[in-house]
mmCIF file of C-alpha atoms in Angstrom:
data_model
loop_
_atom_site.group_PDB
_atom_site.id
_atom_site.type_symbol
_atom_site.label_atom_id
_atom_site.label_comp_id
_atom_site.label_asym_id
_atom_site.label_seq_id
_atom_site.Cartn_x
_atom_site.Cartn_y
_atom_site.Cartn_z
ATOM 1 C CA MET A 1 -19.977 -8.008 -3.442
ATOM 2 C CA GLN A 2 -21.958 -5.297 -5.145
ATOM 3 C CA GLU A 3 -19.942 -2.353 -6.435
ATOM 4 C CA ILE A 4 -21.907 0.029 -4.224
ATOM 5 C CA ASN A 5 -20.291 -1.570 -1.155
ATOM 6 C CA SER A 6 -16.795 -1.350 -2.580
ATOM 7 C CA PHE A 7 -14.145 0.960 -1.176
ATOM 8 C CA LYS A 8 -12.278 0.942 -4.517
ATOM 9 C CA ASN A 9 -10.999 4.386 -5.509
ATOM 10 C CA GLN A 10 -11.482 5.738 -1.998
ATOM 11 C CA LEU A 11 -9.090 6.951 0.658
ATOM 12 C CA LEU A 12 -9.039 5.182 4.006
ATOM 13 C CA ILE A 13 -8.060 7.447 6.866
ATOM 14 C CA ALA A 14 -6.625 5.651 9.884
ATOM 15 C CA MET A 15 -8.475 6.523 13.067
ATOM 16 C CA PRO A 16 -6.281 7.831 15.910
ATOM 17 C CA ASN A 17 -6.709 4.534 17.791
ATOM 18 C CA LEU A 18 -5.161 2.504 14.931
ATOM 19 C CA VAL A 19 -1.670 2.090 16.353
ATOM 20 C CA ASP A 20 -0.248 -0.482 13.933
ATOM 21 C CA PRO A 21 2.941 1.291 12.737
ATOM 22 C CA ASN A 22 2.163 0.300 9.135
ATOM 23 C CA PHE A 23 -0.993 2.420 9.259
ATOM 24 C CA PHE A 24 -0.601 4.875 12.163
ATOM 25 C CA HIS A 25 -1.936 8.251 10.980
ATOM 26 C CA GLY A 26 -1.991 6.723 7.521
ATOM 27 C CA VAL A 27 -3.980 7.446 4.410
ATOM 28 C CA THR A 28 -4.470 4.417 2.198
ATOM 29 C CA PHE A 29 -5.668 4.593 -1.386
ATOM 30 C CA VAL A 30 -7.812 1.530 -2.198
ATOM 31 C CA CYS A 31 -6.929 0.287 -5.692
ATOM 32 C CA GLN A 32 -8.984 -2.913 -5.718
ATOM 33 C CA HIS A 33 -11.852 -4.187 -3.592
ATOM 34 C CA ASN A 34 -14.122 -7.117 -4.339
ATOM 35 C CA SER A 35 -15.524 -10.210 -2.641
ATOM 36 C CA ASP A 36 -12.017 -11.727 -2.396
ATOM 37 C CA GLY A 37 -10.574 -8.796 -0.447
ATOM 38 C CA ALA A 38 -8.865 -5.476 -1.034
ATOM 39 C CA LEU A 39 -5.527 -3.975 -2.051
ATOM 40 C CA GLY A 40 -4.457 -0.486 -1.053
ATOM 41 C CA LEU A 41 -1.383 1.726 -0.965
ATOM 42 C CA VAL A 42 -0.411 3.907 1.981
ATOM 43 C CA ILE A 43 0.349 7.322 0.479
ATOM 44 C CA ASN A 44 1.863 9.205 3.408
ATOM 45 C CA HIS A 45 4.555 7.018 4.968
ATOM 46 C CA PRO A 46 7.802 7.944 3.198
ATOM 47 C CA MET A 47 10.697 5.537 3.447
ATOM 48 C CA GLU A 48 14.330 6.509 3.889
ATOM 49 C CA MET A 49 14.738 5.890 0.201
ATOM 50 C CA THR A 50 14.435 7.963 -2.940
ATOM 51 C CA LEU A 51 13.677 7.154 -6.542
ATOM 52 C CA GLY A 52 17.396 7.547 -7.241
ATOM 53 C CA ASP A 53 18.089 4.619 -4.894
ATOM 54 C CA ILE A 54 15.550 2.447 -6.706
ATOM 55 C CA LEU A 55 16.838 3.450 -10.134
ATOM 56 C CA GLU A 56 20.410 2.663 -9.109
ATOM 57 C CA GLN A 57 19.346 -0.869 -8.129
ATOM 58 C CA MET A 58 17.764 -1.212 -11.587
ATOM 59 C CA ASP A 59 20.851 0.128 -13.403
ATOM 60 C CA LEU A 60 18.924 3.226 -14.480
ATOM 61 C CA VAL A 61 19.884 6.866 -14.006
ATOM 62 C CA ALA A 62 17.570 9.810 -13.422
ATOM 63 C CA VAL A 63 17.893 12.646 -15.912
ATOM 64 C CA ASP A 64 18.159 15.144 -13.029
ATOM 65 C CA ASP A 65 18.481 15.431 -9.250
ATOM 66 C CA LYS A 66 14.864 16.475 -8.804
ATOM 67 C CA ILE A 67 13.664 13.142 -10.202
ATOM 68 C CA ALA A 68 16.302 11.221 -8.248
ATOM 69 C CA GLY A 69 15.136 12.884 -5.024
ATOM 70 C CA ILE A 70 11.464 11.850 -5.320
ATOM 71 C CA PRO A 71 10.436 10.024 -2.129
ATOM 72 C CA ILE A 72 9.441 6.371 -2.077
ATOM 73 C CA PHE A 73 6.559 5.374 0.209
ATOM 74 C CA SER A 74 5.933 2.290 2.287
ATOM 75 C CA GLY A 75 2.718 1.173 0.623
ATOM 76 C CA GLY A 76 2.001 -1.417 3.287
ATOM 77 C CA PRO A 77 3.396 -4.499 4.978
ATOM 78 C CA VAL A 78 2.776 -7.001 2.142
ATOM 79 C CA GLN A 79 5.490 -7.737 -0.472
ATOM 80 C CA GLN A 80 7.647 -4.754 0.436
ATOM 81 C CA GLU A 81 10.119 -5.677 -2.278
ATOM 82 C CA ARG A 82 7.485 -5.060 -4.975
ATOM 83 C CA GLY A 83 7.035 -1.602 -6.481
ATOM 84 C CA PHE A 84 3.787 0.113 -7.447
ATOM 85 C CA VAL A 85 3.365 3.349 -9.385
ATOM 86 C CA SER A 86 0.029 5.151 -8.950
ATOM 87 C CA HIS A 87 -0.351 7.663 -11.756
ATOM 88 C CA HIS A 88 -2.699 9.576 -13.986
ATOM 89 C CA THR A 89 -4.183 7.432 -16.699
ATOM 90 C CA SER A 90 -2.739 8.606 -19.993
ATOM 91 C CA GLU A 91 -2.624 7.643 -23.617
ATOM 92 C CA GLU A 92 0.730 6.023 -22.926
ATOM 93 C CA THR A 93 0.477 2.301 -22.355
ATOM 94 C CA TRP A 94 2.705 0.476 -19.920
ATOM 95 C CA GLU A 95 3.488 -3.234 -19.870
ATOM 96 C CA SER A 96 1.639 -3.937 -16.629
ATOM 97 C CA SER A 97 -1.138 -1.519 -15.693
ATOM 98 C CA ILE A 98 -4.585 -1.776 -14.229
ATOM 99 C CA THR A 99 -7.149 0.987 -14.446
ATOM 100 C CA VAL A 100 -8.392 2.036 -11.026
ATOM 101 C CA SER A 101 -10.671 4.825 -12.240
ATOM 102 C CA ASP A 102 -11.190 7.048 -15.272
ATOM 103 C CA THR A 103 -8.239 9.171 -14.210
ATOM 104 C CA LEU A 104 -5.975 6.849 -12.233
ATOM 105 C CA SER A 105 -3.978 3.710 -13.026
ATOM 106 C CA LEU A 106 -1.591 1.439 -11.176
ATOM 107 C CA THR A 107 1.500 0.121 -12.925
ATOM 108 C CA THR A 108 4.062 -2.406 -11.713
ATOM 109 C CA SER A 109 6.380 -2.714 -14.721
ATOM 110 C CA ARG A 110 9.918 -1.437 -15.248
ATOM 111 C CA ASP A 111 9.013 0.569 -18.364
ATOM 112 C CA ILE A 112 7.204 3.280 -16.397
ATOM 113 C CA LEU A 113 10.207 3.760 -14.090
ATOM 114 C CA LYS A 114 12.489 4.013 -17.113
ATOM 115 C CA ALA A 115 10.219 6.721 -18.579
ATOM 116 C CA ILE A 116 10.056 8.583 -15.248
ATOM 117 C CA ALA A 117 13.853 8.464 -14.955
ATOM 118 C CA ALA A 118 14.118 9.997 -18.435
ATOM 119 C CA GLY A 119 11.619 12.739 -17.525
ATOM 120 C CA LYS A 120 9.028 11.246 -19.903
ATOM 121 C CA GLY A 121 6.703 9.540 -17.451
ATOM 122 C CA PRO A 122 3.320 10.624 -16.139
ATOM 123 C CA LYS A 123 3.142 14.191 -14.817
ATOM 124 C CA LYS A 124 1.722 13.065 -11.462
ATOM 125 C CA PHE A 125 2.702 9.804 -9.844
ATOM 126 C CA LEU A 126 3.488 8.229 -6.501
ATOM 127 C CA ILE A 127 5.773 5.232 -5.981
ATOM 128 C CA THR A 128 5.354 2.730 -3.174
ATOM 129 C CA LEU A 129 7.083 -0.440 -2.114
ATOM 130 C CA GLY A 130 4.658 -2.989 -0.735
ATOM 131 C CA TYR A 131 0.921 -2.796 -0.312
ATOM 132 C CA ALA A 132 -1.827 -3.179 2.235
ATOM 133 C CA GLY A 133 -3.886 -6.300 1.691
ATOM 134 C CA TRP A 134 -7.133 -7.465 3.242
ATOM 135 C CA GLY A 135 -8.678 -10.904 2.887
ATOM 136 C CA GLU A 136 -12.340 -11.662 2.314
ATOM 137 C CA ASP A 137 -14.512 -9.419 4.538
ATOM 138 C CA GLN A 138 -11.463 -8.232 6.525
ATOM 139 C CA LEU A 139 -11.702 -4.587 5.443
ATOM 140 C CA GLU A 140 -15.448 -4.553 6.079
ATOM 141 C CA THR A 141 -14.817 -5.883 9.602
ATOM 142 C CA GLU A 142 -12.170 -3.217 10.241
ATOM 143 C CA MET A 143 -14.564 -0.528 9.009
ATOM 144 C CA LYS A 144 -17.273 -1.779 11.399
ATOM 145 C CA SER A 145 -14.794 -1.667 14.284
ATOM 146 C CA ASN A 146 -14.015 1.999 13.475
ATOM 147 C CA ALA A 147 -10.388 1.466 12.487
ATOM 148 C CA TRP A 148 -10.862 3.620 9.377
ATOM 149 C CA LEU A 149 -12.841 6.477 7.933
ATOM 150 C CA SER A 150 -13.425 6.384 4.193
ATOM 151 C CA THR A 151 -13.752 9.286 1.809
ATOM 152 C CA GLN A 152 -13.730 9.771 -1.943
ATOM 153 C CA TYR A 153 -10.409 9.815 -3.768
ATOM 154 C CA ASP A 154 -8.940 13.303 -3.893
ATOM 155 C CA GLU A 155 -6.129 13.907 -6.346
ATOM 156 C CA GLY A 156 -4.998 16.965 -4.401
ATOM 157 C CA VAL A 157 -4.481 14.932 -1.218
ATOM 158 C CA VAL A 158 -2.629 12.144 -3.028
ATOM 159 C CA PHE A 159 -0.351 14.161 -5.290
ATOM 160 C CA ASP A 160 -0.236 17.791 -4.165
ATOM 161 C CA THR A 161 -0.583 17.944 -0.371
ATOM 162 C CA PRO A 162 2.660 17.903 1.643
ATOM 163 C CA ILE A 163 3.268 14.393 2.971
ATOM 164 C CA SER A 164 3.005 15.375 6.645
ATOM 165 C CA LYS A 165 -0.424 16.961 6.065
ATOM 166 C CA ARG A 166 -2.139 14.216 4.029
ATOM 167 C CA TRP A 167 -3.774 12.521 7.033
ATOM 168 C CA SER A 168 -5.401 15.681 8.328
ATOM 169 C CA ALA A 169 -6.183 16.962 4.796
ATOM 170 C CA ALA A 170 -8.058 13.787 3.853
ATOM 171 C CA ALA A 171 -10.178 14.084 7.013
ATOM 172 C CA HIS A 172 -10.643 17.821 6.466
ATOM 173 C CA ASN A 173 -12.242 17.034 3.097
ATOM 174 C CA MET A 174 -14.913 15.181 5.088
ATOM 175 C CA GLY A 175 -15.403 18.233 7.299
ATOM 176 C CA LEU A 176 -13.474 16.685 10.194
ATOM 177 C CA ASP A 177 -10.541 17.848 12.270
ATOM 178 C CA ILE A 178 -9.110 14.395 12.901
ATOM 179 C CA ASN A 179 -6.822 15.789 15.589
ATOM 180 C CA LEU A 180 -9.933 16.448 17.693
ATOM 181 C CA LEU A 181 -11.121 12.847 17.532
ATOM 182 C CA SER A 182 -10.365 10.915 20.667
ATOM 183 C CA SER A 183 -8.272 7.790 20.461
ATOM 184 C CA GLN A 184 -10.140 6.457 23.508
ATOM 185 C CA ALA A 185 -13.374 4.540 23.145
ATOM 186 C CA GLY A 186 -16.285 5.838 25.197
ATOM 187 C CA HIS A 187 -18.629 3.699 27.272
ATOM 188 C CA ALA A 188 -22.184 4.634 28.230
#
């Protein structure tokens, strides 16, 4: 697949007719996309779990309650026991990171969580359990069937927008009020 056709480093906005509970009103950040498929993280479906819960399972302690209270997101239905940290790319190196863009990386190693717990991690980050995965040509097929809208990555939507507003904010950046889109298909 040519890079120009890739959805890497874009946000996928679930159309109103996408009723799968894993993606309903979801915004998914696409971290990888090539001819083999795609990997993304849903950034607006918080779990009933906080970073403090995760740290406790890892025998780590957050330096303060604010860090312990950070929400954990359901990144998607695949490997929900596996953690992913999306964060600003920095000079700090972590044991297991991939660069998604010039400004964003994805890390899956314990060392970043240890640094975050100590208040020494990246300034902006988002933690998910699980991911959304698409096989070869699956995402392209879903795009053609109007399951998703795609827009450029927006740091403000991912890290700064209140969780409940991320779906509409991502669409708003495209000039759309997604709440006005019909969930019913029209027929001529």
